Structure formats: C-alpha cells, structure tokens
XYZ file of C-alpha atoms in Angstrom:
59
model
C -11.428 -10.978 17.904
C -10.985 -8.381 14.970
C -10.174 -9.484 11.682
C -8.693 -7.082 8.825
C -8.880 -8.213 5.167
C -6.862 -6.979 2.466
C -5.009 -7.503 -0.764
C -1.241 -7.100 -1.395
C -0.436 -5.055 -4.677
C 0.789 -8.558 -6.216
C -3.071 -9.503 -5.733
C -2.588 -11.858 -2.828
C -5.311 -11.764 -0.450
C -4.521 -11.539 3.261
C -6.158 -11.567 6.931
C -4.817 -9.896 9.903
C -6.640 -11.374 13.185
C -6.127 -9.381 16.389
C -7.580 -9.205 20.161
C -9.068 -6.193 20.890
C -5.962 -5.626 23.101
C -3.376 -6.107 20.334
C -5.594 -4.116 17.944
C -5.249 -0.699 19.667
C -1.125 -1.359 19.401
C -1.394 -2.318 16.017
C -3.857 -0.160 14.368
C -1.582 2.730 14.079
C 1.268 0.585 12.601
C -1.209 -1.212 10.046
C -2.272 2.204 8.788
C 1.438 3.612 8.640
C 2.223 0.365 6.622
C -0.893 1.038 4.330
C -0.105 4.730 3.901
C 3.387 3.954 3.018
C 2.321 1.304 0.522
C -0.144 3.909 -1.113
C 2.694 6.366 -0.938
C 5.172 4.022 -2.891
C 2.613 3.185 -5.518
C 2.035 6.614 -6.208
C 5.688 7.253 -6.411
C 5.995 4.385 -9.045
C 3.443 5.649 -10.816
C 4.943 9.148 -11.117
C 8.123 7.733 -12.378
C 6.136 5.521 -14.974
C 4.444 8.929 -16.401
C 7.689 10.974 -16.358
C 9.233 7.923 -18.556
C 6.299 8.329 -20.648
C 6.630 11.818 -21.094
C 10.157 11.685 -21.830
C 9.612 9.064 -24.690
C 7.009 11.024 -25.974
C 9.104 14.069 -26.174
C 12.224 11.973 -28.012
C 10.019 11.060 -30.918
C-alpha cells in the first residue's frame, strides 16, 4: 500500500492510499492535478501582482 500525504490550498490535509497496481495508473493523474493546481496558483499570484501594480500607478 502506498500513502501520499498532502495539503490542499485551503489548508486541509489529505491522504491518498493506493495499491501498487493502482499506483502506476494514478501516478501520472495525481502529478498532472498537482501541476495544474500549481499553475493555477501561479496565475492567481500574477493577477494579484498586476492589480497591485495597477493600483500603484493610479496614485
């Protein structure tokens, strides 16, 4: 049994438990989801920075 521990963006912890057979199938999907979450957070951060810069130029 393989256990993957993590934390959601809202701070909640989670555990994904997989058997070895499922692990190889789900491994790519899990990392794709994690990469998409990371890209989403980076995009949100860039949007906040753009808004902050726009407000600085207004004043």
